[in-house]
Short mmCIF file of N, CA, C and O in Angstrom, two decimals:
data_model
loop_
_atom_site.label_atom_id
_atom_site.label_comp_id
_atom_site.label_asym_id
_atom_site.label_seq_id
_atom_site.Cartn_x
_atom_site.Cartn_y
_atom_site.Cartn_z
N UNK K 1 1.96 -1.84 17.15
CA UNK K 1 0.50 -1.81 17.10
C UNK K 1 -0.04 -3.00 16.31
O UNK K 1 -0.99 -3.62 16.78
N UNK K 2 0.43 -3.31 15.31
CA UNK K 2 0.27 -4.54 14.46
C UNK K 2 0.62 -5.57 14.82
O UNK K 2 0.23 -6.49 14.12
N UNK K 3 1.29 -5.87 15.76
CA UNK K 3 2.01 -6.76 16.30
C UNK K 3 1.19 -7.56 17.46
O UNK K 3 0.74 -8.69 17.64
N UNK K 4 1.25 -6.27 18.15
CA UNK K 4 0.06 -6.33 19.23
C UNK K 4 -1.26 -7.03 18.64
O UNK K 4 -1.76 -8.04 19.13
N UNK K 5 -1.70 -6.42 17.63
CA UNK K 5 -3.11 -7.35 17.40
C UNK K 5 -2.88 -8.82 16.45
O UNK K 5 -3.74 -9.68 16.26
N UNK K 6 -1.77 -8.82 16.04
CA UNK K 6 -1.36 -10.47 15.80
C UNK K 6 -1.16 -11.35 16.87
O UNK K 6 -1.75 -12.42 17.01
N UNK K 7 -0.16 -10.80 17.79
CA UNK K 7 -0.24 -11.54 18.67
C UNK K 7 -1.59 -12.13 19.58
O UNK K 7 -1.82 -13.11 20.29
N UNK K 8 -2.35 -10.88 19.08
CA UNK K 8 -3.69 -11.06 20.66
C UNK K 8 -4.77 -12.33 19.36
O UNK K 8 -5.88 -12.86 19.47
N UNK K 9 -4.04 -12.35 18.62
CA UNK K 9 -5.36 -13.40 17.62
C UNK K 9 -6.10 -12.91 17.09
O UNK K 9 -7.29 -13.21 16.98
N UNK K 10 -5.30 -11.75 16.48
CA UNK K 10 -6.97 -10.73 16.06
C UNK K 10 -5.96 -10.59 14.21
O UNK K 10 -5.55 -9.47 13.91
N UNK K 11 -5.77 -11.42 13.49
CA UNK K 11 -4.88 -11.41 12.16
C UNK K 11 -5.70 -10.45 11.40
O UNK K 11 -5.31 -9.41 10.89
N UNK K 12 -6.77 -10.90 11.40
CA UNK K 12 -7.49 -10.41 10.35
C UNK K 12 -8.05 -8.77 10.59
O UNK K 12 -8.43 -8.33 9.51
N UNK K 13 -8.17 -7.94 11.51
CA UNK K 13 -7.79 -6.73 12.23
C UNK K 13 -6.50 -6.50 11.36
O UNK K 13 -6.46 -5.97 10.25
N UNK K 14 -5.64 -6.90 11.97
CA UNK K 14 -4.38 -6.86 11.82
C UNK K 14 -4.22 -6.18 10.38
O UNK K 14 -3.93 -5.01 10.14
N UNK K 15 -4.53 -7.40 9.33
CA UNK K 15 -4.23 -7.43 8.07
C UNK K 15 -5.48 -5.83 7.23
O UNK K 15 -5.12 -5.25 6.20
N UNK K 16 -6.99 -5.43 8.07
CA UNK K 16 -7.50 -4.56 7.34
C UNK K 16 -6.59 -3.49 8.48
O UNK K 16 -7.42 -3.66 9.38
N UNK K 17 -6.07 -3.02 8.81
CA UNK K 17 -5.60 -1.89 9.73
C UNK K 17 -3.85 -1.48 8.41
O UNK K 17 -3.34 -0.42 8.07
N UNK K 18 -3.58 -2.64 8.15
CA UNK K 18 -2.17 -2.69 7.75
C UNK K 18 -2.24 -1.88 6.56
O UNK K 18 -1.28 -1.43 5.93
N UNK K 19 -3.66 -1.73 6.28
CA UNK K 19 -4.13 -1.47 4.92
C UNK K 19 -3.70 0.32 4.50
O UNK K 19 -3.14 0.91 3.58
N UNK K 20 -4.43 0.69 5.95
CA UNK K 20 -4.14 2.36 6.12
C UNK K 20 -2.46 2.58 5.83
O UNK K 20 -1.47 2.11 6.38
N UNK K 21 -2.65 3.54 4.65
CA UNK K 21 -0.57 4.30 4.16
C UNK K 21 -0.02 5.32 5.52
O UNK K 21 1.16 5.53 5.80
N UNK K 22 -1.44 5.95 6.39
CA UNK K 22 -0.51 6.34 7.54
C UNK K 22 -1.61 6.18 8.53
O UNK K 22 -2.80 5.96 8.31
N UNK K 23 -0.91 6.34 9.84
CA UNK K 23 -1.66 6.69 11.05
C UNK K 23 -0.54 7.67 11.67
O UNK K 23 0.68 7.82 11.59
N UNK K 24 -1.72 8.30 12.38
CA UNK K 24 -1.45 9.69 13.23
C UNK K 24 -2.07 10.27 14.61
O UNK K 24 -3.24 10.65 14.68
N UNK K 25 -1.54 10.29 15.27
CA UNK K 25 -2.14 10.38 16.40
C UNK K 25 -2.34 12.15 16.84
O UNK K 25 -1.49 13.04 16.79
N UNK K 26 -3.56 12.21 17.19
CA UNK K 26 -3.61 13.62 17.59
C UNK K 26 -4.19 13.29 19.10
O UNK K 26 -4.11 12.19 19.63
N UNK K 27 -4.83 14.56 19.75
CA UNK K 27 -4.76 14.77 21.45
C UNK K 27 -6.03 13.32 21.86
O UNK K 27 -5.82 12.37 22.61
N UNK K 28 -7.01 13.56 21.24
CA UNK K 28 -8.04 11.77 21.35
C UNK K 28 -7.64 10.77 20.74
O UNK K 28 -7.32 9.65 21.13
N UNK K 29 -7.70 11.43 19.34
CA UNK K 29 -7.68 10.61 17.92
C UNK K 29 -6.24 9.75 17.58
O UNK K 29 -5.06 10.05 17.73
N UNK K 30 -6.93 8.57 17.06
CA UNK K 30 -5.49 7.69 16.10
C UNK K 30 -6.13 7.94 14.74
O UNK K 30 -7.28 7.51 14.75
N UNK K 31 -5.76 8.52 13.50
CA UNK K 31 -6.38 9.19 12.09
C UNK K 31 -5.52 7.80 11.82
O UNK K 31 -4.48 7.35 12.29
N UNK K 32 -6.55 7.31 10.75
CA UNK K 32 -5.84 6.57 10.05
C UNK K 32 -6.02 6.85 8.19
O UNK K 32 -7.04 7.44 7.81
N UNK K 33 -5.57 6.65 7.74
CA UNK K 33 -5.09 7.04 6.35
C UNK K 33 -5.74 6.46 5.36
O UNK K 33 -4.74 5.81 5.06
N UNK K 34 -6.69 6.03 4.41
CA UNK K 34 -6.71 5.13 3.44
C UNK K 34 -6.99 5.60 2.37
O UNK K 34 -7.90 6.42 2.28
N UNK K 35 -6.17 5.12 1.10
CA UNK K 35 -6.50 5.11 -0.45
C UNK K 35 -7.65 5.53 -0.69
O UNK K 35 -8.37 5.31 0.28
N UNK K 36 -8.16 6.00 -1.49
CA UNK K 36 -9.82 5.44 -1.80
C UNK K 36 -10.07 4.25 -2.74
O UNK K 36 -11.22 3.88 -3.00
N UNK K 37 -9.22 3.79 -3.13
CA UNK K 37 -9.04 1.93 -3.52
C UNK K 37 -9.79 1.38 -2.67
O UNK K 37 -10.84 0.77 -2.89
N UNK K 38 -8.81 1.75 -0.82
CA UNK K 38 -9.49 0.44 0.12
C UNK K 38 -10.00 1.36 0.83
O UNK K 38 -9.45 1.48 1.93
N UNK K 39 -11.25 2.39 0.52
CA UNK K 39 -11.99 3.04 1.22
C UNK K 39 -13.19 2.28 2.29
O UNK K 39 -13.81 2.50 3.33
N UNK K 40 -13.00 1.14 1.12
CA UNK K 40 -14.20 0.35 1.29
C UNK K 40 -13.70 -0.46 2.94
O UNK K 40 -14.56 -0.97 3.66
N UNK K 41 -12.54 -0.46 3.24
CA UNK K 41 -12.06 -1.44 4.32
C UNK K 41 -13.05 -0.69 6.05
O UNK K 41 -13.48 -1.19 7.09
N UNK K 42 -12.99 0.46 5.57
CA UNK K 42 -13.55 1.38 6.78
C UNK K 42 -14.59 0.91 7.40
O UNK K 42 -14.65 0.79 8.63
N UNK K 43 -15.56 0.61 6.57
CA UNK K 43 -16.87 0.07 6.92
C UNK K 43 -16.55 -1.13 7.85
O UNK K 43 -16.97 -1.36 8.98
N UNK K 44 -15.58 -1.94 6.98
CA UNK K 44 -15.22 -3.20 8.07
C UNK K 44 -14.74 -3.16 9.26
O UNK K 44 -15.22 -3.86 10.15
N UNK K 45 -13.47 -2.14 9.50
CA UNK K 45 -13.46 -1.46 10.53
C UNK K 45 -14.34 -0.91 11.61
O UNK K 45 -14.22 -1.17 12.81
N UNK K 46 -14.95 -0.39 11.24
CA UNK K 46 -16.34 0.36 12.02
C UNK K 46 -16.97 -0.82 12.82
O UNK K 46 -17.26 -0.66 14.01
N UNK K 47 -17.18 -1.98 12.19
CA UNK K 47 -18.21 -3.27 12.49
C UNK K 47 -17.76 -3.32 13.87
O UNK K 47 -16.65 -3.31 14.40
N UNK K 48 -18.88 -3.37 14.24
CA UNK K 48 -18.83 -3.76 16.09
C UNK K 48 -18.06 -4.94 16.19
O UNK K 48 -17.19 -4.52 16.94
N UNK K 49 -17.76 -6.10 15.98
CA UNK K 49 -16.92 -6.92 16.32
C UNK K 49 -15.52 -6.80 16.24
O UNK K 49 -14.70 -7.49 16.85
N UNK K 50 -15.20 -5.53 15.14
CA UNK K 50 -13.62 -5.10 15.46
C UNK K 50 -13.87 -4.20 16.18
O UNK K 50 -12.95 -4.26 17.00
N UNK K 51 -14.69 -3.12 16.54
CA UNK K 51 -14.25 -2.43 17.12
C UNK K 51 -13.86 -2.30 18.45
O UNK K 51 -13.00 -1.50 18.82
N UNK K 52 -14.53 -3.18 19.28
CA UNK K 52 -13.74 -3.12 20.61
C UNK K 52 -12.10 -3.32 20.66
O UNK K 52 -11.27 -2.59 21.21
N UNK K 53 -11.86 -4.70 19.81
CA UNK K 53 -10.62 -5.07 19.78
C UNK K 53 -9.85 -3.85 19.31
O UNK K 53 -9.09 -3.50 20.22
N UNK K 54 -9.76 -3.14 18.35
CA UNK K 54 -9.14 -1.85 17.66
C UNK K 54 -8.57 -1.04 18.59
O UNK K 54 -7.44 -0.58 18.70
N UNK K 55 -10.16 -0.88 19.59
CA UNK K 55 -9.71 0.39 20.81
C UNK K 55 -8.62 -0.51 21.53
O UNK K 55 -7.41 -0.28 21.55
N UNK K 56 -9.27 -1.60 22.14
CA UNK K 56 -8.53 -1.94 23.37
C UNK K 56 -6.31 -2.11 22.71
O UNK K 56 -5.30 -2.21 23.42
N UNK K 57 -6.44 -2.06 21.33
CA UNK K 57 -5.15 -2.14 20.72
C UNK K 57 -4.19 -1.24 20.36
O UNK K 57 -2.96 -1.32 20.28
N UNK K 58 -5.24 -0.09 20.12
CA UNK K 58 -5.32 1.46 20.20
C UNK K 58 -4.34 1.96 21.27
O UNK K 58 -3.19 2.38 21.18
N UNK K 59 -5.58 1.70 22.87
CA UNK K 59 -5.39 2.03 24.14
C UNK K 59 -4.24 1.35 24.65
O UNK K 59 -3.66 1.96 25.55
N UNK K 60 -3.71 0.14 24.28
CA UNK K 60 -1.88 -0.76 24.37
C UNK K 60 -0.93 -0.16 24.11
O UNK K 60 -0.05 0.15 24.91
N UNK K 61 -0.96 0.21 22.50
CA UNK K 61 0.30 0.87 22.39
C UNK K 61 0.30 2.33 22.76
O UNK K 61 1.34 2.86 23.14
N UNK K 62 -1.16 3.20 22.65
CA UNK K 62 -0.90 4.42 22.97
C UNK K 62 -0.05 5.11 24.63
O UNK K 62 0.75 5.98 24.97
N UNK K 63 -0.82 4.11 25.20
CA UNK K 63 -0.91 3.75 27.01
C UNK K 63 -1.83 4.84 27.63
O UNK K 63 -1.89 5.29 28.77
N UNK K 64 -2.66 5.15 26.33
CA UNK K 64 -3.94 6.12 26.83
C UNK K 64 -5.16 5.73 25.66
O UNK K 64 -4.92 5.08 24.64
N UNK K 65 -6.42 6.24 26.03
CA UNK K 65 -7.77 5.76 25.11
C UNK K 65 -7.60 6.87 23.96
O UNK K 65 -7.47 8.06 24.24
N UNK K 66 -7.62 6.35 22.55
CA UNK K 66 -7.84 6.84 21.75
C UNK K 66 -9.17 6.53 20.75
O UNK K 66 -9.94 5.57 20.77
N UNK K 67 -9.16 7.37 20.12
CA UNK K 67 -10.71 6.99 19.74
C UNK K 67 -9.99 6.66 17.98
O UNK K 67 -8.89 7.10 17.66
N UNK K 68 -10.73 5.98 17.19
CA UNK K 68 -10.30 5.43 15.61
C UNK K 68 -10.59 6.51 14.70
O UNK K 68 -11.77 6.86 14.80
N UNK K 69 -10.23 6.86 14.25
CA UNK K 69 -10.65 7.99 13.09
C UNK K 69 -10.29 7.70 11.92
O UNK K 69 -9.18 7.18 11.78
N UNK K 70 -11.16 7.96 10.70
CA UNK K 70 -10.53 7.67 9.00
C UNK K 70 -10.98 8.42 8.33
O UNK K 70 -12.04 9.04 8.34
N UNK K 71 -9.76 8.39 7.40
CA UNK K 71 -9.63 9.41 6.51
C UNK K 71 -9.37 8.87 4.90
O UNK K 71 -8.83 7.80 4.62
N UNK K 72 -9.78 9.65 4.11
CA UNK K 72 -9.26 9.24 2.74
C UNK K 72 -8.80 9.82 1.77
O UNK K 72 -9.36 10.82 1.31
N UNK K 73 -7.74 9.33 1.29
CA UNK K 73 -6.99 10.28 0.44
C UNK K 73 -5.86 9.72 -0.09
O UNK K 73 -5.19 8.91 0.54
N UNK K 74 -5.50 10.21 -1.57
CA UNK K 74 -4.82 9.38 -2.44
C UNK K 74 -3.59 9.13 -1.56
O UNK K 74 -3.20 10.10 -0.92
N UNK K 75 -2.99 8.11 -1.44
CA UNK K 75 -1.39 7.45 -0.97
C UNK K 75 -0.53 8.08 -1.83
O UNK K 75 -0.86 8.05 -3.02
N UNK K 76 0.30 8.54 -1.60
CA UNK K 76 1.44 9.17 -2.41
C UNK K 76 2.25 7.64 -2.94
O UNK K 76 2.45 7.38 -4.13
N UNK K 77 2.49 7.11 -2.25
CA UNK K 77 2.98 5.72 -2.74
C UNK K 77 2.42 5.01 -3.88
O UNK K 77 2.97 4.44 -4.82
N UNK K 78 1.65 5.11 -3.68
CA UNK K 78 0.79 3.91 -4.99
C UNK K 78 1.02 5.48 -6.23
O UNK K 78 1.53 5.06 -7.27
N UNK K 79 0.80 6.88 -6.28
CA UNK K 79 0.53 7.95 -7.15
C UNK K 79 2.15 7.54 -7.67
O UNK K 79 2.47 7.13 -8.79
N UNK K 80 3.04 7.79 -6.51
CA UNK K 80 4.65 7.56 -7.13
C UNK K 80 5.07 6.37 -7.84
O UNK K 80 5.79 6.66 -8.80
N UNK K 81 4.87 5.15 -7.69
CA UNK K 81 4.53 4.12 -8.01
C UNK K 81 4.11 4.10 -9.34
O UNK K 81 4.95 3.69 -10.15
N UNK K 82 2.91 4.47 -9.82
CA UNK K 82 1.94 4.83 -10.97
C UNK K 82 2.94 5.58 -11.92
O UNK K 82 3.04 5.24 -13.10
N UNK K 83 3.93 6.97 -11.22
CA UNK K 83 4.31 7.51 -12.36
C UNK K 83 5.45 6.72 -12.89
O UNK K 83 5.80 6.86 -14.06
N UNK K 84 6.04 5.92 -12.12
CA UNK K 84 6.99 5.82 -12.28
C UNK K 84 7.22 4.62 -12.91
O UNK K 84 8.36 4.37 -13.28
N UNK K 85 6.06 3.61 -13.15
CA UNK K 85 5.11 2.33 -13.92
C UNK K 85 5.42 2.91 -15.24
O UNK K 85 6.31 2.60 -16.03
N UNK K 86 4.50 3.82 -15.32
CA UNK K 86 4.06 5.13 -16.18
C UNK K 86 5.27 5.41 -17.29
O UNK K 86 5.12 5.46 -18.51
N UNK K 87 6.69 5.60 -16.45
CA UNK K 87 7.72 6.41 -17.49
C UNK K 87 8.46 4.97 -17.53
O UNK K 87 9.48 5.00 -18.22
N UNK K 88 8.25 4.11 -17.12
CA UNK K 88 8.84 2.86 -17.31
C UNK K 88 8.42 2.26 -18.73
O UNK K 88 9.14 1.64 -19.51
N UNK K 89 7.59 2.47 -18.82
CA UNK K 89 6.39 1.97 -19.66
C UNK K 89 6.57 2.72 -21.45
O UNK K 89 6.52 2.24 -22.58
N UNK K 90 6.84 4.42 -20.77
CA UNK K 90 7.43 5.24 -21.97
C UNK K 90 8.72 5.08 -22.35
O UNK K 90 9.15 5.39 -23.46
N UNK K 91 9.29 4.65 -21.57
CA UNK K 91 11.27 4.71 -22.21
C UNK K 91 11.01 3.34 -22.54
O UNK K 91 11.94 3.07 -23.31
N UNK K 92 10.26 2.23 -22.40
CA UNK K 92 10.72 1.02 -23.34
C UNK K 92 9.99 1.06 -24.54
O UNK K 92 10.68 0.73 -25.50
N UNK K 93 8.55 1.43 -24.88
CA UNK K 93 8.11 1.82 -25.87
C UNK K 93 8.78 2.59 -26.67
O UNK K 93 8.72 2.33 -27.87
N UNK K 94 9.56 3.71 -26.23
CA UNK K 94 10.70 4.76 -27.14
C UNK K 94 12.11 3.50 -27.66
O UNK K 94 13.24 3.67 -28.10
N UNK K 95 11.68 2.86 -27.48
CA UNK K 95 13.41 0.88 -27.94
C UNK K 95 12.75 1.40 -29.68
O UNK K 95 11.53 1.44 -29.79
N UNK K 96 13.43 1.71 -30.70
CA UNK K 96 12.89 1.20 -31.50
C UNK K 96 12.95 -0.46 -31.78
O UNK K 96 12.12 -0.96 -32.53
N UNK K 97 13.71 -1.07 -31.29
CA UNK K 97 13.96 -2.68 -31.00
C UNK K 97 12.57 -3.12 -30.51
O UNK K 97 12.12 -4.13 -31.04
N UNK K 98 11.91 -2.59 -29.69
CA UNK K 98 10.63 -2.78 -28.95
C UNK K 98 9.25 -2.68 -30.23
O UNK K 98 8.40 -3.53 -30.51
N UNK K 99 9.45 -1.59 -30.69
CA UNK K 99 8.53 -0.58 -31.24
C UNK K 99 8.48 -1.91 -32.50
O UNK K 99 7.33 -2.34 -32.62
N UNK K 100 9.22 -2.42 -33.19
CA UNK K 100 9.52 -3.03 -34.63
C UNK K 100 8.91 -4.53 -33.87
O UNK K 100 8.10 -5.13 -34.57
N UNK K 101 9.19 -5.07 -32.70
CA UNK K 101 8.85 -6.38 -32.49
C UNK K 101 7.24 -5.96 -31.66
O UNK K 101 6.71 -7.05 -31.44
N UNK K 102 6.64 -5.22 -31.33
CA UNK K 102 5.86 -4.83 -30.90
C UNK K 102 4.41 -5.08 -32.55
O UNK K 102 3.36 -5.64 -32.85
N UNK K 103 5.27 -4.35 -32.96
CA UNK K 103 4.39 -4.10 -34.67
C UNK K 103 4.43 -5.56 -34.98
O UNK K 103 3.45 -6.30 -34.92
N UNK K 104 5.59 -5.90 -35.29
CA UNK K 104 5.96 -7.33 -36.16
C UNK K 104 4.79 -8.63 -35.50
O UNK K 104 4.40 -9.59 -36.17
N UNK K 105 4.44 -8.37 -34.14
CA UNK K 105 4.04 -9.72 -33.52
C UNK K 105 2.71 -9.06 -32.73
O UNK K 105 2.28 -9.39 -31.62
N UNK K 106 2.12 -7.91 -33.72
CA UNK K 106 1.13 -7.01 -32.75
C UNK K 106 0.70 -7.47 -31.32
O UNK K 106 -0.29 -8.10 -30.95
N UNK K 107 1.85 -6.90 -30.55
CA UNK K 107 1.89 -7.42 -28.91
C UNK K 107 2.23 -6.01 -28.38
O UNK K 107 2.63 -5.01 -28.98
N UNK K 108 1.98 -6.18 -27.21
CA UNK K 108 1.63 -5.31 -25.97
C UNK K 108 2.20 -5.50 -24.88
O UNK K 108 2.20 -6.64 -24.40
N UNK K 109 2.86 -4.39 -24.20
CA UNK K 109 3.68 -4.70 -22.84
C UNK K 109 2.75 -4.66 -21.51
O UNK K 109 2.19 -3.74 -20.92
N UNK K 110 2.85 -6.39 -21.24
CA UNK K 110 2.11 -6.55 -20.21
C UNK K 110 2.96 -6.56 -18.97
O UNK K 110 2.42 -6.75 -17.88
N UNK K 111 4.40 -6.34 -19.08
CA UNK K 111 4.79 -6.56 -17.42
C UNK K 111 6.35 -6.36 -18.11
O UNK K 111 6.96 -6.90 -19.03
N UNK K 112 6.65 -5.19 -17.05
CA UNK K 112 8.30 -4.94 -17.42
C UNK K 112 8.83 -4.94 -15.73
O UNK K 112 8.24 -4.84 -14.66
N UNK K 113 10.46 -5.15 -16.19
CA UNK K 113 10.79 -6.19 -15.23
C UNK K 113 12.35 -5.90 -15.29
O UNK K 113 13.13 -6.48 -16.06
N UNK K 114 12.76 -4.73 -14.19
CA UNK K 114 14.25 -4.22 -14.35
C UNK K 114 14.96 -5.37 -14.40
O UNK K 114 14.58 -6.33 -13.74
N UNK K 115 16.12 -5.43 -15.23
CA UNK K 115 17.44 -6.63 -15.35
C UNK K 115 18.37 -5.92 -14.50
O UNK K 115 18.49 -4.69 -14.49
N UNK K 116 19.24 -7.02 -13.53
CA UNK K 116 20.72 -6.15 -13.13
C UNK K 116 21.59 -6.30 -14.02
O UNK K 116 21.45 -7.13 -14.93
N UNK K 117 22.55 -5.60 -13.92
CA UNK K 117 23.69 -5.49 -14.95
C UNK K 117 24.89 -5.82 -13.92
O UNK K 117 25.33 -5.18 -12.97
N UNK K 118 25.28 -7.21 -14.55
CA UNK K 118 26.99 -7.55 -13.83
C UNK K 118 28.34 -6.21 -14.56
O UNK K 118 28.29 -5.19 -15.25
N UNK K 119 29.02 -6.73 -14.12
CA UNK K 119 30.51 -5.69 -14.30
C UNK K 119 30.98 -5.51 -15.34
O UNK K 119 31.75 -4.59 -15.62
N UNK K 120 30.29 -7.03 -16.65
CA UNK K 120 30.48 -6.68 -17.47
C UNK K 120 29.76 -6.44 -18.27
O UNK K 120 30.09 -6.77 -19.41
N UNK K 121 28.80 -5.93 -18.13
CA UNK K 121 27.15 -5.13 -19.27
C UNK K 121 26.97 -5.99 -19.07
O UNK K 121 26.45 -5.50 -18.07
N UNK K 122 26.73 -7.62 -18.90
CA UNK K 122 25.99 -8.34 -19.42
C UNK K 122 24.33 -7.92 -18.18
O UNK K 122 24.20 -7.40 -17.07
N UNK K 123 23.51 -8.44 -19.09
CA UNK K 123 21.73 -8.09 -17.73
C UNK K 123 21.31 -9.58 -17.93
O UNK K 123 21.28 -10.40 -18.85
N UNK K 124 20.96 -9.50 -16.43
CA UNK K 124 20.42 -11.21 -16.21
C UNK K 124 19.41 -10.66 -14.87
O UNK K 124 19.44 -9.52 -14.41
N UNK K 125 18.46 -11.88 -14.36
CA UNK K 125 17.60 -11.44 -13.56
C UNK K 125 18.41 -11.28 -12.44
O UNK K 125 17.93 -10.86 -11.39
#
């Protein structure tokens, strides 16, 4: 479906459609899915100049007319994501190694960043 509207020259379609975490097709309808982050993309969607293209991209891959439908509602991805930022965030703060250079240089964790570990403990990027 994405493919289809890259290929036809329609990128920028392409790129607000890619946006939706699901689509679903029911007996008319293609439901499409969005955050309420990019709730705002819908409106763009809607605009008469995508919308023909949408259907007629719709009606390609379905190999029948579907009509666009949207929906909104938190992505489980970005929520899983978040917690998991979240406990990333708590087990390095729990370093007292962290906690002492944290104090010492009153700094703040702006971006953590798993290391692999070779065969022999050593962690490198």
């Amino acid at each position: 479906f994405l493919d289809h509207l890259r290929q036809t020259e329609k990128p920028a379609l392409a790129a607000l459609v890619a946006n939706a975490f699901r689509m679903q097709a029911s007996e008319d309808q293609l439901l499409l899915w969005f955050d309420p982050s990019k709730a705002n993309l819908i409106a763009l969607l809607e605009a008469d100049h995508h919308h023909l293209p949408l259907l007629k991209a719709i009606e390609h891959q379905a190999k029948r007319p579907l009509k666009p439908a949207f929906r909104v509602a938190p992505d489980p991805n970005l929520i899983r994501a978040r917690k998991e930022r979240d406990a990333a965030h708590a087990f390095v703060e729990a370093d007292p190694k962290v906690k002492l250079a944290l104090e010492l240089f009153k700094g703040e964790i702006v971006h953590l960043k798993e290391l692999n570990q070779d065969k022999d403990g050593n962690t490198h990027d």
